[in-house]
PDB file of N, CA and C and ligand atoms in Angstrom:
ATOM      1  N   UNK A   1       6.282 -35.686   9.478  1.00  0.00           N
ATOM      2  CA  UNK A   1       4.961 -35.523  10.084  1.00  0.00           C
ATOM      3  C   UNK A   1       4.660 -34.034  10.253  1.00  0.00           C
ATOM      4  N   UNK A   2       3.777 -33.619   9.457  1.00  0.00           N
ATOM      5  CA  UNK A   2       3.427 -32.210   9.499  1.00  0.00           C
ATOM      6  C   UNK A   2       1.994 -32.030   9.968  1.00  0.00           C
ATOM      7  N   UNK A   3       1.877 -31.309  11.035  1.00  0.00           N
ATOM      8  CA  UNK A   3       0.539 -31.064  11.569  1.00  0.00           C
ATOM      9  C   UNK A   3      -0.014 -29.781  10.968  1.00  0.00           C
ATOM     10  N   UNK A   4      -0.703 -29.967   9.893  1.00  0.00           N
ATOM     11  CA  UNK A   4      -1.242 -28.799   9.218  1.00  0.00           C
ATOM     12  C   UNK A   4      -2.624 -28.475   9.767  1.00  0.00           C
ATOM     13  N   UNK A   5      -2.702 -27.311  10.353  1.00  0.00           N
ATOM     14  CA  UNK A   5      -3.981 -26.924  10.949  1.00  0.00           C
ATOM     15  C   UNK A   5      -4.819 -26.179   9.923  1.00  0.00           C
ATOM     16  N   UNK A   6      -5.968 -26.683   9.700  1.00  0.00           N
ATOM     17  CA  UNK A   6      -6.853 -26.040   8.738  1.00  0.00           C
ATOM     18  C   UNK A   6      -7.359 -24.707   9.289  1.00  0.00           C
ATOM     19  N   UNK A   7      -7.200 -23.691   8.486  1.00  0.00           N
ATOM     20  CA  UNK A   7      -7.595 -22.361   8.955  1.00  0.00           C
ATOM     21  C   UNK A   7      -9.088 -22.145   8.772  1.00  0.00           C
ATOM     22  N   UNK A   8      -9.774 -22.301   9.868  1.00  0.00           N
ATOM     23  CA  UNK A   8     -11.215 -22.048   9.834  1.00  0.00           C
ATOM     24  C   UNK A   8     -11.535 -20.887  10.756  1.00  0.00           C
ATOM     25  N   UNK A   9     -12.197 -19.924  10.220  1.00  0.00           N
ATOM     26  CA  UNK A   9     -12.449 -18.710  10.997  1.00  0.00           C
ATOM     27  C   UNK A   9     -13.730 -18.798  11.825  1.00  0.00           C
ATOM     28  N   UNK A  10     -14.484 -19.822  11.615  1.00  0.00           N
ATOM     29  CA  UNK A  10     -15.780 -19.886  12.301  1.00  0.00           C
ATOM     30  C   UNK A  10     -15.602 -20.160  13.798  1.00  0.00           C
ATOM     31  N   UNK A  11     -14.430 -20.650  14.184  1.00  0.00           N
ATOM     32  CA  UNK A  11     -14.206 -20.956  15.594  1.00  0.00           C
ATOM     33  C   UNK A  11     -13.367 -19.872  16.268  1.00  0.00           C
ATOM     34  N   UNK A  12     -13.169 -18.786  15.536  1.00  0.00           N
ATOM     35  CA  UNK A  12     -12.359 -17.711  16.096  1.00  0.00           C
ATOM     36  C   UNK A  12     -13.257 -16.619  16.666  1.00  0.00           C
ATOM     37  N   UNK A  13     -13.267 -16.468  17.978  1.00  0.00           N
ATOM     38  CA  UNK A  13     -14.169 -15.500  18.626  1.00  0.00           C
ATOM     39  C   UNK A  13     -13.646 -14.074  18.564  1.00  0.00           C
ATOM     40  N   UNK A  14     -12.482 -13.889  17.948  1.00  0.00           N
ATOM     41  CA  UNK A  14     -11.923 -12.542  17.921  1.00  0.00           C
ATOM     42  C   UNK A  14     -12.744 -11.634  17.011  1.00  0.00           C
ATOM     43  N   UNK A  15     -12.793 -10.361  17.367  1.00  0.00           N
ATOM     44  CA  UNK A  15     -13.516  -9.393  16.544  1.00  0.00           C
ATOM     45  C   UNK A  15     -12.842  -9.223  15.193  1.00  0.00           C
ATOM     46  N   UNK A  16     -13.605  -8.720  14.245  1.00  0.00           N
ATOM     47  CA  UNK A  16     -13.076  -8.592  12.894  1.00  0.00           C
ATOM     48  C   UNK A  16     -12.047  -7.474  12.803  1.00  0.00           C
ATOM     49  N   UNK A  17     -12.378  -6.368  13.460  1.00  0.00           N
ATOM     50  CA  UNK A  17     -11.502  -5.207  13.355  1.00  0.00           C
ATOM     51  C   UNK A  17     -10.496  -5.198  14.497  1.00  0.00           C
ATOM     52  N   UNK A  18      -9.249  -5.425  14.166  1.00  0.00           N
ATOM     53  CA  UNK A  18      -8.193  -5.411  15.164  1.00  0.00           C
ATOM     54  C   UNK A  18      -7.032  -4.580  14.640  1.00  0.00           C
ATOM     55  N   UNK A  19      -6.547  -3.702  15.485  1.00  0.00           N
ATOM     56  CA  UNK A  19      -5.402  -2.898  15.093  1.00  0.00           C
ATOM     57  C   UNK A  19      -4.145  -3.389  15.800  1.00  0.00           C
ATOM     58  N   UNK A  20      -3.052  -3.297  15.073  1.00  0.00           N
ATOM     59  CA  UNK A  20      -1.769  -3.673  15.653  1.00  0.00           C
ATOM     60  C   UNK A  20      -0.834  -2.483  15.613  1.00  0.00           C
ATOM     61  N   UNK A  21      -0.131  -2.256  16.713  1.00  0.00           N
ATOM     62  CA  UNK A  21       0.858  -1.199  16.720  1.00  0.00           C
ATOM     63  C   UNK A  21       2.137  -1.700  16.065  1.00  0.00           C
ATOM     64  N   UNK A  22       2.596  -1.011  15.039  1.00  0.00           N
ATOM     65  CA  UNK A  22       3.805  -1.443  14.331  1.00  0.00           C
ATOM     66  C   UNK A  22       5.064  -1.242  15.164  1.00  0.00           C
ATOM     67  N   UNK A  23       4.964  -0.451  16.195  1.00  0.00           N
ATOM     68  CA  UNK A  23       6.153  -0.136  16.988  1.00  0.00           C
ATOM     69  C   UNK A  23       6.369  -1.120  18.130  1.00  0.00           C
ATOM     70  N   UNK A  24       5.335  -1.339  18.928  1.00  0.00           N
ATOM     71  CA  UNK A  24       5.506  -2.177  20.114  1.00  0.00           C
ATOM     72  C   UNK A  24       4.691  -3.465  20.029  1.00  0.00           C
ATOM     73  N   UNK A  25       3.874  -3.558  18.998  1.00  0.00           N
ATOM     74  CA  UNK A  25       3.110  -4.778  18.807  1.00  0.00           C
ATOM     75  C   UNK A  25       1.853  -4.838  19.644  1.00  0.00           C
ATOM     76  N   UNK A  26       1.464  -3.697  20.186  1.00  0.00           N
ATOM     77  CA  UNK A  26       0.240  -3.651  20.976  1.00  0.00           C
ATOM     78  C   UNK A  26      -0.947  -4.007  20.099  1.00  0.00           C
ATOM     79  N   UNK A  27      -1.814  -4.843  20.644  1.00  0.00           N
ATOM     80  CA  UNK A  27      -2.964  -5.305  19.876  1.00  0.00           C
ATOM     81  C   UNK A  27      -4.244  -4.998  20.625  1.00  0.00           C
ATOM     82  N   UNK A  28      -5.179  -4.401  19.905  1.00  0.00           N
ATOM     83  CA  UNK A  28      -6.468  -4.111  20.511  1.00  0.00           C
ATOM     84  C   UNK A  28      -7.521  -4.012  19.421  1.00  0.00           C
ATOM     85  N   UNK A  29      -8.718  -4.363  19.761  1.00  0.00           N
ATOM     86  CA  UNK A  29      -9.797  -4.321  18.785  1.00  0.00           C
ATOM     87  C   UNK A  29     -10.324  -2.920  18.600  1.00  0.00           C
ATOM     88  N   UNK A  30     -11.377  -2.858  17.820  1.00  0.00           N
ATOM     89  CA  UNK A  30     -12.035  -1.575  17.591  1.00  0.00           C
ATOM     90  C   UNK A  30     -13.480  -1.666  18.042  1.00  0.00           C
ATOM     91  N   UNK A  31     -13.941  -0.870  18.966  1.00  0.00           N
ATOM     92  CA  UNK A  31     -13.081   0.082  19.656  1.00  0.00           C
ATOM     93  C   UNK A  31     -12.274  -0.601  20.744  1.00  0.00           C
ATOM     94  N   UNK A  32     -11.057  -0.178  20.901  1.00  0.00           N
ATOM     95  CA  UNK A  32     -10.215  -0.767  21.946  1.00  0.00           C
ATOM     96  C   UNK A  32      -9.745   0.309  22.883  1.00  0.00           C
ATOM     97  N   UNK A  33      -8.490   0.211  23.272  1.00  0.00           N
ATOM     98  CA  UNK A  33      -7.967   1.230  24.177  1.00  0.00           C
ATOM     99  C   UNK A  33      -7.118   2.250  23.413  1.00  0.00           C
ATOM    100  N   UNK A  34      -7.354   2.337  22.118  1.00  0.00           N
ATOM    101  CA  UNK A  34      -6.613   3.297  21.308  1.00  0.00           C
ATOM    102  C   UNK A  34      -7.071   4.723  21.594  1.00  0.00           C
ATOM    103  N   UNK A  35      -6.135   5.622  21.436  1.00  0.00           N
ATOM    104  CA  UNK A  35      -6.468   7.028  21.562  1.00  0.00           C
ATOM    105  C   UNK A  35      -6.914   7.507  20.191  1.00  0.00           C
ATOM    106  N   UNK A  36      -8.213   7.682  20.052  1.00  0.00           N
ATOM    107  CA  UNK A  36      -8.777   7.980  18.747  1.00  0.00           C
ATOM    108  C   UNK A  36      -8.809   9.480  18.499  1.00  0.00           C
ATOM    109  N   UNK A  37      -8.292   9.845  17.335  1.00  0.00           N
ATOM    110  CA  UNK A  37      -8.322  11.242  16.932  1.00  0.00           C
ATOM    111  C   UNK A  37      -9.045  11.325  15.592  1.00  0.00           C
ATOM    112  N   UNK A  38     -10.251  11.849  15.655  1.00  0.00           N
ATOM    113  CA  UNK A  38     -11.068  11.871  14.454  1.00  0.00           C
ATOM    114  C   UNK A  38     -10.921  13.183  13.702  1.00  0.00           C
ATOM    115  N   UNK A  39     -10.514  13.058  12.469  1.00  0.00           N
ATOM    116  CA  UNK A  39     -10.448  14.204  11.587  1.00  0.00           C
ATOM    117  C   UNK A  39     -11.408  13.966  10.427  1.00  0.00           C
ATOM    118  N   UNK A  40     -11.784  15.028   9.740  1.00  0.00           N
ATOM    119  CA  UNK A  40     -12.674  14.886   8.588  1.00  0.00           C
ATOM    120  C   UNK A  40     -12.077  13.969   7.526  1.00  0.00           C
ATOM    121  N   UNK A  41     -12.685  12.817   7.353  1.00  0.00           N
ATOM    122  CA  UNK A  41     -12.235  11.903   6.318  1.00  0.00           C
ATOM    123  C   UNK A  41     -11.134  10.971   6.764  1.00  0.00           C
ATOM    124  N   UNK A  42     -10.689  11.143   7.995  1.00  0.00           N
ATOM    125  CA  UNK A  42      -9.614  10.262   8.449  1.00  0.00           C
ATOM    126  C   UNK A  42      -9.661  10.080   9.952  1.00  0.00           C
ATOM    127  N   UNK A  43      -9.493   8.855  10.370  1.00  0.00           N
ATOM    128  CA  UNK A  43      -9.464   8.566  11.800  1.00  0.00           C
ATOM    129  C   UNK A  43      -8.099   7.998  12.176  1.00  0.00           C
ATOM    130  N   UNK A  44      -7.455   8.644  13.090  1.00  0.00           N
ATOM    131  CA  UNK A  44      -6.128   8.200  13.501  1.00  0.00           C
ATOM    132  C   UNK A  44      -6.187   7.591  14.896  1.00  0.00           C
ATOM    133  N   UNK A  45      -5.527   6.464  15.039  1.00  0.00           N
ATOM    134  CA  UNK A  45      -5.471   5.810  16.334  1.00  0.00           C
ATOM    135  C   UNK A  45      -4.056   5.897  16.880  1.00  0.00           C
ATOM    136  N   UNK A  46      -3.958   6.275  18.135  1.00  0.00           N
ATOM    137  CA  UNK A  46      -2.649   6.371  18.771  1.00  0.00           C
ATOM    138  C   UNK A  46      -2.491   5.268  19.805  1.00  0.00           C
ATOM    139  N   UNK A  47      -1.354   4.623  19.757  1.00  0.00           N
ATOM    140  CA  UNK A  47      -1.077   3.524  20.683  1.00  0.00           C
ATOM    141  C   UNK A  47      -0.960   4.056  22.107  1.00  0.00           C
ATOM    142  N   UNK A  48      -1.729   3.498  23.034  1.00  0.00           N
ATOM    143  CA  UNK A  48      -1.687   3.944  24.433  1.00  0.00           C
ATOM    144  C   UNK A  48      -0.433   3.456  25.151  1.00  0.00           C
ATOM    145  N   UNK A  49       0.278   2.543  24.534  1.00  0.00           N
ATOM    146  CA  UNK A  49       1.460   1.972  25.177  1.00  0.00           C
ATOM    147  C   UNK A  49       2.730   2.732  24.831  1.00  0.00           C
ATOM    148  N   UNK A  50       2.873   3.072  23.533  1.00  0.00           N
ATOM    149  CA  UNK A  50       4.124   3.713  23.121  1.00  0.00           C
ATOM    150  C   UNK A  50       3.876   5.031  22.396  1.00  0.00           C
ATOM    151  N   UNK A  51       2.615   5.413  22.294  1.00  0.00           N
ATOM    152  CA  UNK A  51       2.257   6.702  21.713  1.00  0.00           C
ATOM    153  C   UNK A  51       2.554   6.785  20.216  1.00  0.00           C
ATOM    154  N   UNK A  52       2.611   5.649  19.577  1.00  0.00           N
ATOM    155  CA  UNK A  52       2.828   5.640  18.138  1.00  0.00           C
ATOM    156  C   UNK A  52       1.488   5.803  17.414  1.00  0.00           C
ATOM    157  N   UNK A  53       1.574   6.313  16.220  1.00  0.00           N
ATOM    158  CA  UNK A  53       0.362   6.518  15.442  1.00  0.00           C
ATOM    159  C   UNK A  53       0.047   5.292  14.594  1.00  0.00           C
ATOM    160  N   UNK A  54      -1.138   4.774  14.777  1.00  0.00           N
ATOM    161  CA  UNK A  54      -1.568   3.623  14.011  1.00  0.00           C
ATOM    162  C   UNK A  54      -2.756   4.034  13.155  1.00  0.00           C
ATOM    163  N   UNK A  55      -2.555   4.017  11.879  1.00  0.00           N
ATOM    164  CA  UNK A  55      -3.624   4.442  10.993  1.00  0.00           C
ATOM    165  C   UNK A  55      -4.497   3.267  10.590  1.00  0.00           C
ATOM    166  N   UNK A  56      -5.765   3.511  10.685  1.00  0.00           N
ATOM    167  CA  UNK A  56      -6.707   2.502  10.211  1.00  0.00           C
ATOM    168  C   UNK A  56      -7.004   2.774   8.748  1.00  0.00           C
ATOM    169  N   UNK A  57      -6.477   1.934   7.916  1.00  0.00           N
ATOM    170  CA  UNK A  57      -6.675   2.135   6.484  1.00  0.00           C
ATOM    171  C   UNK A  57      -7.994   1.535   6.044  1.00  0.00           C
ATOM    172  N   UNK A  58      -8.817   2.412   5.573  1.00  0.00           N
ATOM    173  CA  UNK A  58     -10.133   1.943   5.127  1.00  0.00           C
ATOM    174  C   UNK A  58     -10.081   1.605   3.643  1.00  0.00           C
ATOM    175  N   UNK A  59      -9.960   0.342   3.382  1.00  0.00           N
ATOM    176  CA  UNK A  59      -9.898  -0.082   1.993  1.00  0.00           C
ATOM    177  C   UNK A  59     -11.286  -0.494   1.515  1.00  0.00           C
ATOM    178  N   UNK A  60     -11.544  -0.235   0.272  1.00  0.00           N
ATOM    179  CA  UNK A  60     -12.829  -0.642  -0.309  1.00  0.00           C
ATOM    180  C   UNK A  60     -12.853  -2.141  -0.528  1.00  0.00           C
ATOM    181  N   UNK A  61     -12.609  -2.847   0.563  1.00  0.00           N
ATOM    182  CA  UNK A  61     -12.520  -4.303   0.462  1.00  0.00           C
ATOM    183  C   UNK A  61     -13.867  -4.926   0.844  1.00  0.00           C
ATOM    184  N   UNK A  62     -14.366  -5.795   0.001  1.00  0.00           N
ATOM    185  CA  UNK A  62     -15.643  -6.455   0.306  1.00  0.00           C
ATOM    186  C   UNK A  62     -15.501  -7.378   1.506  1.00  0.00           C
ATOM    187  N   UNK A  63     -16.453  -7.299   2.390  1.00  0.00           N
ATOM    188  CA  UNK A  63     -16.394  -8.121   3.588  1.00  0.00           C
ATOM    189  C   UNK A  63     -16.652  -9.587   3.253  1.00  0.00           C
ATOM    190  N   UNK A  64     -15.913 -10.447   3.903  1.00  0.00           N
ATOM    191  CA  UNK A  64     -16.080 -11.864   3.666  1.00  0.00           C
ATOM    192  C   UNK A  64     -17.298 -12.365   4.436  1.00  0.00           C
ATOM    193  N   UNK A  65     -18.306 -12.654   3.696  1.00  0.00           N
ATOM    194  CA  UNK A  65     -19.532 -13.111   4.341  1.00  0.00           C
ATOM    195  C   UNK A  65     -19.331 -14.515   4.895  1.00  0.00           C
ATOM    196  N   UNK A  66     -19.763 -14.749   6.116  1.00  0.00           N
ATOM    197  CA  UNK A  66     -19.637 -16.058   6.739  1.00  0.00           C
ATOM    198  C   UNK A  66     -20.532 -17.097   6.089  1.00  0.00           C
TER     199      UNK A  66
HETATM  200 ZN1  LIG B 101       2.688   0.835  20.506  1.00  0.00          ZN
END
């Protein structure tokens, strides 16, 4: 008996942009409680919990239209 849950995103109220800290697993949306350091052409987010650097990689990925 396998309870396979169908992955439907329409019932997920979470924001699209969410960053995860690779070090401590801190999770926050954008904008969240990240320490943002904006440089020309690059935005770096620092984890407020463990001070690790979390880079937001901007990929030329087409957004999934609902
Ligand atoms: Zn962290």
